[in-house]
Amino acid sequence: MFTGIIRDIGKIVVINKHNETATFTIKSELINNKNGSLGDSIAVNGICLTITAFNSDGFNVEVMPETIQRTNLSMLKTNDPVNLESSLRINDKLDGHIVLGHIDTIAKLLRRQAEQNSVLMSFSLTKKYQPYVVEKGSIAIDGVSLTVVKVTPDYFQVGLIPFTLKQTILGRLQLNELVNIETDILGKYVVDHRRNDK
């Protein structure tokens, strides 16, 4: 379990692809063999992955076909930055919202506009996941916990302050780039419960 509060921006240094699977080597100051263990969970761009090996300045994760198909990992290249968050410990503060690291889908950045001390970003979303996105609700974009400020039939919008733009890869996001989306787990249960009651 995670909170959506990014702790480090790592860098992909090696990608080894094997058919529909892959191994990523990620450089990071957040996790290494001194403060982590094999088998630990880590969120990479919001995706819950397992650390399978350590090296001198980072770690490896393995990715299965389901993850490749559902996320933006297949589009990443060597030297690309990634958002990183270690898994939540029992005594940690829940600063963002409950994030499982289970990506629902990907979305495209449609527009970005400056608004005083923030940047508004609008993303497309397939109809299947629209019921789970509500105004003032939570959403995780590439692992970043954000508040939805607007929802329309064609897009949803979030606002990012300068700190978030600097401390995550969302500040580097370009138009038409794809991001990982995890909708709020509480909203999923509510919507699915209502559907089952009908």
Tab-separated table of N, CA, C and O in Angstrom, residues 73-164:
chain	number	residue	atom	x	y	z
A	73	LEU	N	4.597	1.557	-19.019
A	73	LEU	CA	5.973	1.080	-18.919
A	73	LEU	C	6.570	0.713	-20.280
A	73	LEU	O	7.764	0.908	-20.507
A	74	SER	N	5.755	0.186	-21.177
A	74	SER	CA	6.274	-0.228	-22.478
A	74	SER	C	6.760	0.961	-23.306
A	74	SER	O	7.495	0.797	-24.281
A	75	MET	N	6.362	2.171	-22.932
A	75	MET	CA	6.745	3.362	-23.684
A	75	MET	C	8.000	4.024	-23.127
A	75	MET	O	8.541	4.956	-23.727
A	76	LEU	N	8.468	3.553	-21.972
A	76	LEU	CA	9.625	4.178	-21.347
A	76	LEU	C	10.913	3.729	-22.013
A	76	LEU	O	11.020	2.635	-22.549
A	77	LYS	N	11.914	4.627	-21.944
A	77	LYS	CA	13.210	4.377	-22.552
A	77	LYS	C	14.318	4.562	-21.514
A	77	LYS	O	14.081	5.143	-20.440
A	78	THR	N	15.505	4.098	-21.869
A	78	THR	CA	16.665	4.307	-21.011
A	78	THR	C	16.860	5.809	-20.775
A	78	THR	O	16.685	6.622	-21.679
A	79	ASN	N	17.181	6.161	-19.529
A	79	ASN	CA	17.390	7.539	-19.052
A	79	ASN	C	16.099	8.282	-18.753
A	79	ASN	O	16.145	9.431	-18.290
A	80	ASP	N	14.940	7.663	-18.987
A	80	ASP	CA	13.686	8.310	-18.608
A	80	ASP	C	13.567	8.370	-17.084
A	80	ASP	O	13.949	7.425	-16.379
A	81	PRO	N	13.023	9.476	-16.554
A	81	PRO	CA	12.786	9.573	-15.114
A	81	PRO	C	11.496	8.856	-14.720
A	81	PRO	O	10.570	8.752	-15.534
A	82	VAL	N	11.437	8.363	-13.485
A	82	VAL	CA	10.230	7.702	-12.973
A	82	VAL	C	9.977	8.140	-11.537
A	82	VAL	O	10.916	8.379	-10.768
A	83	ASN	N	8.699	8.266	-11.185
A	83	ASN	CA	8.311	8.550	-9.806
A	83	ASN	C	8.485	7.301	-8.955
A	83	ASN	O	8.099	6.209	-9.369
A	84	LEU	N	9.027	7.474	-7.746
A	84	LEU	CA	9.237	6.348	-6.836
A	84	LEU	C	8.640	6.633	-5.465
A	84	LEU	O	8.726	7.755	-4.952
A	85	GLU	N	8.037	5.593	-4.894
A	85	GLU	CA	7.547	5.655	-3.513
A	85	GLU	C	7.687	4.286	-2.874
A	85	GLU	O	7.252	3.284	-3.444
A	86	SER	N	8.310	4.252	-1.701
A	86	SER	CA	8.396	2.999	-0.950
A	86	SER	C	7.032	2.668	-0.366
A	86	SER	O	6.195	3.552	-0.157
A	87	SER	N	6.826	1.389	-0.065
A	87	SER	CA	5.536	0.975	0.498
A	87	SER	C	5.338	1.559	1.893
A	87	SER	O	6.293	1.839	2.619
A	88	LEU	N	4.093	1.740	2.248
A	88	LEU	CA	3.699	2.353	3.509
A	88	LEU	C	3.958	1.416	4.677
A	88	LEU	O	3.637	0.231	4.620
A	89	ARG	N	4.563	1.959	5.740
A	89	ARG	CA	4.738	1.205	6.974
A	89	ARG	C	3.608	1.542	7.935
A	89	ARG	O	2.971	2.586	7.828
A	90	ILE	N	3.371	0.665	8.897
A	90	ILE	CA	2.243	0.833	9.821
A	90	ILE	C	2.281	2.169	10.543
A	90	ILE	O	1.249	2.800	10.764
A	91	ASN	N	3.474	2.650	10.919
A	91	ASN	CA	3.567	3.886	11.696
A	91	ASN	C	3.762	5.128	10.831
A	91	ASN	O	3.989	6.217	11.347
A	92	ASP	N	3.678	4.993	9.511
A	92	ASP	CA	3.826	6.151	8.622
A	92	ASP	C	2.545	6.986	8.575
A	92	ASP	O	1.446	6.474	8.798
A	93	LYS	N	2.722	8.280	8.262
A	93	LYS	CA	1.569	9.159	8.086
A	93	LYS	C	0.942	8.920	6.712
A	93	LYS	O	1.653	8.679	5.740
A	94	LEU	N	-0.368	8.989	6.657
A	94	LEU	CA	-1.079	8.869	5.375
A	94	LEU	C	-1.323	10.281	4.856
A	94	LEU	O	-2.378	10.871	5.059
A	95	ASP	N	-0.312	10.839	4.176
A	95	ASP	CA	-0.384	12.231	3.738
A	95	ASP	C	-1.228	12.415	2.478
A	95	ASP	O	-1.823	13.460	2.279
A	96	GLY	N	-1.247	11.426	1.603
A	96	GLY	CA	-1.998	11.552	0.365
A	96	GLY	C	-3.344	10.867	0.493
A	96	GLY	O	-4.219	11.328	1.219
A	97	HIS	N	-3.508	9.757	-0.230
A	97	HIS	CA	-4.693	8.921	-0.040
A	97	HIS	C	-4.269	7.470	-0.243
A	97	HIS	O	-3.115	7.191	-0.599
A	98	ILE	N	-5.150	6.545	0.020
A	98	ILE	CA	-4.806	5.128	-0.089
A	98	ILE	C	-4.613	4.760	-1.554
A	98	ILE	O	-5.540	4.843	-2.352
A	99	VAL	N	-3.385	4.381	-1.897
A	99	VAL	CA	-3.028	3.995	-3.257
A	99	VAL	C	-2.509	2.563	-3.211
A	99	VAL	O	-1.604	2.251	-2.439
A	100	LEU	N	-3.079	1.695	-4.017
A	100	LEU	CA	-2.689	0.281	-4.001
A	100	LEU	C	-1.540	-0.029	-4.948
A	100	LEU	O	-0.863	-1.046	-4.800
A	101	GLY	N	-1.341	0.816	-5.939
A	101	GLY	CA	-0.326	0.518	-6.940
A	101	GLY	C	-0.837	-0.403	-8.027
A	101	GLY	O	-0.058	-0.991	-8.779
A	102	HIS	N	-2.169	-0.537	-8.118
A	102	HIS	CA	-2.802	-1.379	-9.136
A	102	HIS	C	-3.403	-0.459	-10.196
A	102	HIS	O	-4.478	0.114	-10.009
A	103	ILE	N	-2.713	-0.307	-11.294
A	103	ILE	CA	-3.108	0.653	-12.328
A	103	ILE	C	-4.374	0.177	-13.042
A	103	ILE	O	-4.462	-0.975	-13.451
A	104	ASP	N	-5.321	1.091	-13.201
A	104	ASP	CA	-6.565	0.774	-13.907
A	104	ASP	C	-6.394	0.905	-15.416
A	104	ASP	O	-6.823	0.050	-16.184
A	105	THR	N	-5.777	2.013	-15.827
A	105	THR	CA	-5.701	2.314	-17.256
A	105	THR	C	-4.679	3.416	-17.466
A	105	THR	O	-4.041	3.887	-16.506
A	106	ILE	N	-4.507	3.831	-18.713
A	106	ILE	CA	-3.661	4.979	-19.021
A	106	ILE	C	-4.526	6.096	-19.584
A	106	ILE	O	-5.614	5.854	-20.096
A	107	ALA	N	-4.039	7.325	-19.446
A	107	ALA	CA	-4.769	8.494	-19.942
A	107	ALA	C	-3.792	9.428	-20.634
A	107	ALA	O	-2.592	9.416	-20.354
A	108	LYS	N	-4.311	10.243	-21.526
A	108	LYS	CA	-3.482	11.170	-22.312
A	108	LYS	C	-3.649	12.591	-21.790
A	108	LYS	O	-4.757	13.036	-21.485
A	109	LEU	N	-2.520	13.313	-21.700
A	109	LEU	CA	-2.577	14.725	-21.329
A	109	LEU	C	-3.096	15.530	-22.515
A	109	LEU	O	-2.453	15.600	-23.562
A	110	LEU	N	-4.253	16.144	-22.347
A	110	LEU	CA	-4.893	16.903	-23.425
A	110	LEU	C	-4.465	18.361	-23.442
A	110	LEU	O	-4.290	18.953	-24.499
A	111	ARG	N	-4.343	18.961	-22.267
A	111	ARG	CA	-3.929	20.364	-22.205
A	111	ARG	C	-3.375	20.682	-20.819
A	111	ARG	O	-3.687	20.009	-19.844
A	112	ARG	N	-2.544	21.723	-20.789
A	112	ARG	CA	-2.049	22.248	-19.515
A	112	ARG	C	-2.077	23.760	-19.579
A	112	ARG	O	-1.736	24.356	-20.605
A	113	GLN	N	-2.528	24.371	-18.499
A	113	GLN	CA	-2.638	25.818	-18.487
A	113	GLN	C	-2.260	26.354	-17.111
A	113	GLN	O	-2.616	25.773	-16.078
A	114	ALA	N	-1.507	27.439	-17.104
A	114	ALA	CA	-1.109	28.074	-15.851
A	114	ALA	C	-2.293	28.831	-15.270
A	114	ALA	O	-3.044	29.481	-15.994
A	115	GLU	N	-2.457	28.730	-13.968
A	115	GLU	CA	-3.503	29.488	-13.270
A	115	GLU	C	-2.936	29.980	-11.945
A	115	GLU	O	-2.896	29.232	-10.966
A	116	GLN	N	-2.454	31.230	-11.950
A	116	GLN	CA	-1.831	31.840	-10.780
A	116	GLN	C	-0.697	30.949	-10.258
A	116	GLN	O	0.307	30.783	-10.931
A	117	ASN	N	-0.858	30.338	-9.077
A	117	ASN	CA	0.250	29.559	-8.500
A	117	ASN	C	0.145	28.067	-8.801
A	117	ASN	O	0.751	27.247	-8.107
A	118	SER	N	-0.599	27.696	-9.818
A	118	SER	CA	-0.761	26.275	-10.119
A	118	SER	C	-0.813	26.055	-11.630
A	118	SER	O	-0.890	27.002	-12.409
A	119	VAL	N	-0.741	24.794	-12.001
A	119	VAL	CA	-0.921	24.397	-13.390
A	119	VAL	C	-2.081	23.412	-13.450
A	119	VAL	O	-2.093	22.418	-12.707
A	120	LEU	N	-3.059	23.700	-14.288
A	120	LEU	CA	-4.189	22.808	-14.472
A	120	LEU	C	-3.883	21.859	-15.624
A	120	LEU	O	-3.487	22.300	-16.702
A	121	MET	N	-4.051	20.566	-15.376
A	121	MET	CA	-3.823	19.566	-16.406
A	121	MET	C	-5.110	18.795	-16.660
A	121	MET	O	-5.763	18.344	-15.709
A	122	SER	N	-5.452	18.654	-17.930
A	122	SER	CA	-6.661	17.924	-18.322
A	122	SER	C	-6.270	16.635	-19.030
A	122	SER	O	-5.413	16.643	-19.914
A	123	PHE	N	-6.908	15.528	-18.618
A	123	PHE	CA	-6.590	14.211	-19.151
A	123	PHE	C	-7.835	13.543	-19.722
A	123	PHE	O	-8.931	13.670	-19.163
A	124	SER	N	-7.641	12.799	-20.797
A	124	SER	CA	-8.718	11.975	-21.332
A	124	SER	C	-8.900	10.765	-20.434
A	124	SER	O	-8.010	10.402	-19.664
A	125	LEU	N	-10.053	10.120	-20.527
A	125	LEU	CA	-10.291	8.905	-19.760
A	125	LEU	C	-11.359	8.079	-20.463
A	125	LEU	O	-12.386	8.612	-20.883
A	126	THR	N	-11.117	6.778	-20.603
A	126	THR	CA	-12.101	5.928	-21.270
A	126	THR	C	-13.387	5.862	-20.444
A	126	THR	O	-13.362	5.987	-19.227
A	127	LYS	N	-14.502	5.649	-21.126
A	127	LYS	CA	-15.808	5.660	-20.462
A	127	LYS	C	-15.916	4.632	-19.343
A	127	LYS	O	-16.611	4.842	-18.356
A	128	LYS	N	-15.214	3.523	-19.488
A	128	LYS	CA	-15.277	2.466	-18.479
A	128	LYS	C	-14.898	2.971	-17.095
A	128	LYS	O	-15.453	2.532	-16.085
A	129	TYR	N	-13.956	3.922	-17.024
A	129	TYR	CA	-13.446	4.377	-15.720
A	129	TYR	C	-14.005	5.724	-15.286
A	129	TYR	O	-13.721	6.185	-14.180
A	130	GLN	N	-14.826	6.347	-16.129
A	130	GLN	CA	-15.387	7.644	-15.771
A	130	GLN	C	-16.226	7.629	-14.484
A	130	GLN	O	-16.153	8.583	-13.706
A	131	PRO	N	-16.999	6.571	-14.201
A	131	PRO	CA	-17.798	6.584	-12.971
A	131	PRO	C	-16.973	6.647	-11.688
A	131	PRO	O	-17.479	7.032	-10.633
A	132	TYR	N	-15.689	6.281	-11.772
A	132	TYR	CA	-14.846	6.252	-10.575
A	132	TYR	C	-14.130	7.570	-10.315
A	132	TYR	O	-13.427	7.706	-9.312
A	133	VAL	N	-14.294	8.529	-11.223
A	133	VAL	CA	-13.613	9.816	-11.077
A	133	VAL	C	-14.655	10.880	-10.765
A	133	VAL	O	-15.546	11.138	-11.573
A	134	VAL	N	-14.535	11.500	-9.587
A	134	VAL	CA	-15.524	12.485	-9.151
A	134	VAL	C	-14.826	13.772	-8.727
A	134	VAL	O	-13.688	13.751	-8.249
A	135	GLU	N	-15.519	14.880	-8.914
A	135	GLU	CA	-14.977	16.166	-8.511
A	135	GLU	C	-14.686	16.176	-7.012
A	135	GLU	O	-15.502	15.728	-6.204
A	136	LYS	N	-13.501	16.655	-6.658
A	136	LYS	CA	-12.980	16.715	-5.280
A	136	LYS	C	-12.617	15.345	-4.726
A	136	LYS	O	-12.278	15.230	-3.548
A	137	GLY	N	-12.670	14.330	-5.568
A	137	GLY	CA	-12.206	13.009	-5.156
A	137	GLY	C	-10.718	12.878	-5.413
A	137	GLY	O	-10.076	13.764	-5.982
A	138	SER	N	-10.157	11.757	-4.999
A	138	SER	CA	-8.728	11.507	-5.174
A	138	SER	C	-8.469	10.654	-6.411
A	138	SER	O	-9.304	9.841	-6.810
A	139	ILE	N	-7.281	10.857	-6.992
A	139	ILE	CA	-6.835	10.045	-8.116
A	139	ILE	C	-5.313	10.003	-8.074
A	139	ILE	O	-4.672	10.957	-7.606
A	140	ALA	N	-4.730	8.900	-8.513
A	140	ALA	CA	-3.270	8.797	-8.589
A	140	ALA	C	-2.860	8.815	-10.062
A	140	ALA	O	-3.324	7.986	-10.842
A	141	ILE	N	-2.007	9.774	-10.417
A	141	ILE	CA	-1.502	9.908	-11.780
A	141	ILE	C	-0.001	9.672	-11.756
A	141	ILE	O	0.741	10.428	-11.118
A	142	ASP	N	0.447	8.615	-12.432
A	142	ASP	CA	1.849	8.188	-12.347
A	142	ASP	C	2.297	8.097	-10.892
A	142	ASP	O	3.432	8.437	-10.546
A	143	GLY	N	1.373	7.660	-10.035
A	143	GLY	CA	1.679	7.455	-8.630
A	143	GLY	C	1.525	8.663	-7.749
A	143	GLY	O	1.711	8.576	-6.529
A	144	VAL	N	1.177	9.819	-8.309
A	144	VAL	CA	1.049	11.055	-7.538
A	144	VAL	C	-0.387	11.227	-7.066
A	144	VAL	O	-1.321	11.227	-7.882
A	145	SER	N	-0.576	11.383	-5.769
A	145	SER	CA	-1.907	11.608	-5.211
A	145	SER	C	-2.356	13.028	-5.523
A	145	SER	O	-1.704	14.005	-5.138
A	146	LEU	N	-3.488	13.153	-6.229
A	146	LEU	CA	-4.006	14.456	-6.622
A	146	LEU	C	-5.506	14.525	-6.384
A	146	LEU	O	-6.178	13.499	-6.284
A	147	THR	N	-6.007	15.753	-6.316
A	147	THR	CA	-7.443	15.987	-6.163
A	147	THR	C	-8.033	16.373	-7.514
A	147	THR	O	-7.489	17.233	-8.213
A	148	VAL	N	-9.128	15.732	-7.871
A	148	VAL	CA	-9.827	16.058	-9.114
A	148	VAL	C	-10.565	17.375	-8.922
A	148	VAL	O	-11.347	17.528	-7.984
A	149	VAL	N	-10.314	18.342	-9.797
A	149	VAL	CA	-10.969	19.641	-9.656
A	149	VAL	C	-12.132	19.826	-10.624
A	149	VAL	O	-12.986	20.684	-10.425
A	150	LYS	N	-12.166	19.007	-11.674
A	150	LYS	CA	-13.256	19.142	-12.646
A	150	LYS	C	-13.419	17.832	-13.398
A	150	LYS	O	-12.440	17.153	-13.694
A	151	VAL	N	-14.671	17.487	-13.701
A	151	VAL	CA	-14.970	16.286	-14.482
A	151	VAL	C	-15.988	16.657	-15.552
A	151	VAL	O	-17.002	17.300	-15.269
A	152	THR	N	-15.712	16.271	-16.796
A	152	THR	CA	-16.648	16.453	-17.895
A	152	THR	C	-16.790	15.107	-18.606
A	152	THR	O	-16.046	14.169	-18.308
A	153	PRO	N	-17.721	14.979	-19.540
A	153	PRO	CA	-17.837	13.727	-20.285
A	153	PRO	C	-16.596	13.378	-21.109
A	153	PRO	O	-16.407	12.234	-21.499
A	154	ASP	N	-15.738	14.376	-21.373
A	154	ASP	CA	-14.590	14.155	-22.246
A	154	ASP	C	-13.242	14.120	-21.524
A	154	ASP	O	-12.269	13.595	-22.058
A	155	TYR	N	-13.175	14.706	-20.333
A	155	TYR	CA	-11.889	14.767	-19.638
A	155	TYR	C	-12.108	15.037	-18.152
A	155	TYR	O	-13.195	15.398	-17.714
A	156	PHE	N	-11.016	14.835	-17.384
A	156	PHE	CA	-11.006	15.286	-15.992
A	156	PHE	C	-9.788	16.176	-15.808
A	156	PHE	O	-8.823	16.121	-16.573
A	157	GLN	N	-9.825	17.001	-14.775
A	157	GLN	CA	-8.779	17.996	-14.587
A	157	GLN	C	-8.261	17.958	-13.154
A	157	GLN	O	-9.015	17.758	-12.201
A	158	VAL	N	-6.947	18.132	-13.023
A	158	VAL	CA	-6.311	18.235	-11.712
A	158	VAL	C	-5.458	19.495	-11.688
A	158	VAL	O	-5.053	20.002	-12.741
A	159	GLY	N	-5.170	19.997	-10.494
A	159	GLY	CA	-4.309	21.160	-10.333
A	159	GLY	C	-3.052	20.784	-9.580
A	159	GLY	O	-3.123	20.055	-8.585
A	160	LEU	N	-1.901	21.266	-10.046
A	160	LEU	CA	-0.631	20.952	-9.410
A	160	LEU	C	0.071	22.231	-8.965
A	160	LEU	O	0.193	23.183	-9.747
A	161	ILE	N	0.536	22.248	-7.726
A	161	ILE	CA	1.292	23.381	-7.215
A	161	ILE	C	2.755	23.244	-7.646
A	161	ILE	O	3.194	22.164	-8.064
A	162	PRO	N	3.542	24.321	-7.565
A	162	PRO	CA	4.944	24.255	-7.992
A	162	PRO	C	5.746	23.150	-7.311
A	162	PRO	O	6.597	22.515	-7.955
A	163	PHE	N	5.508	22.892	-6.036
A	163	PHE	CA	6.250	21.839	-5.325
A	163	PHE	C	6.045	20.485	-5.999
A	163	PHE	O	7.002	19.747	-6.235
A	164	THR	N	4.800	20.158	-6.311
A	164	THR	CA	4.500	18.870	-6.957
A	164	THR	C	5.102	18.800	-8.349
A	164	THR	O	5.628	17.762	-8.760
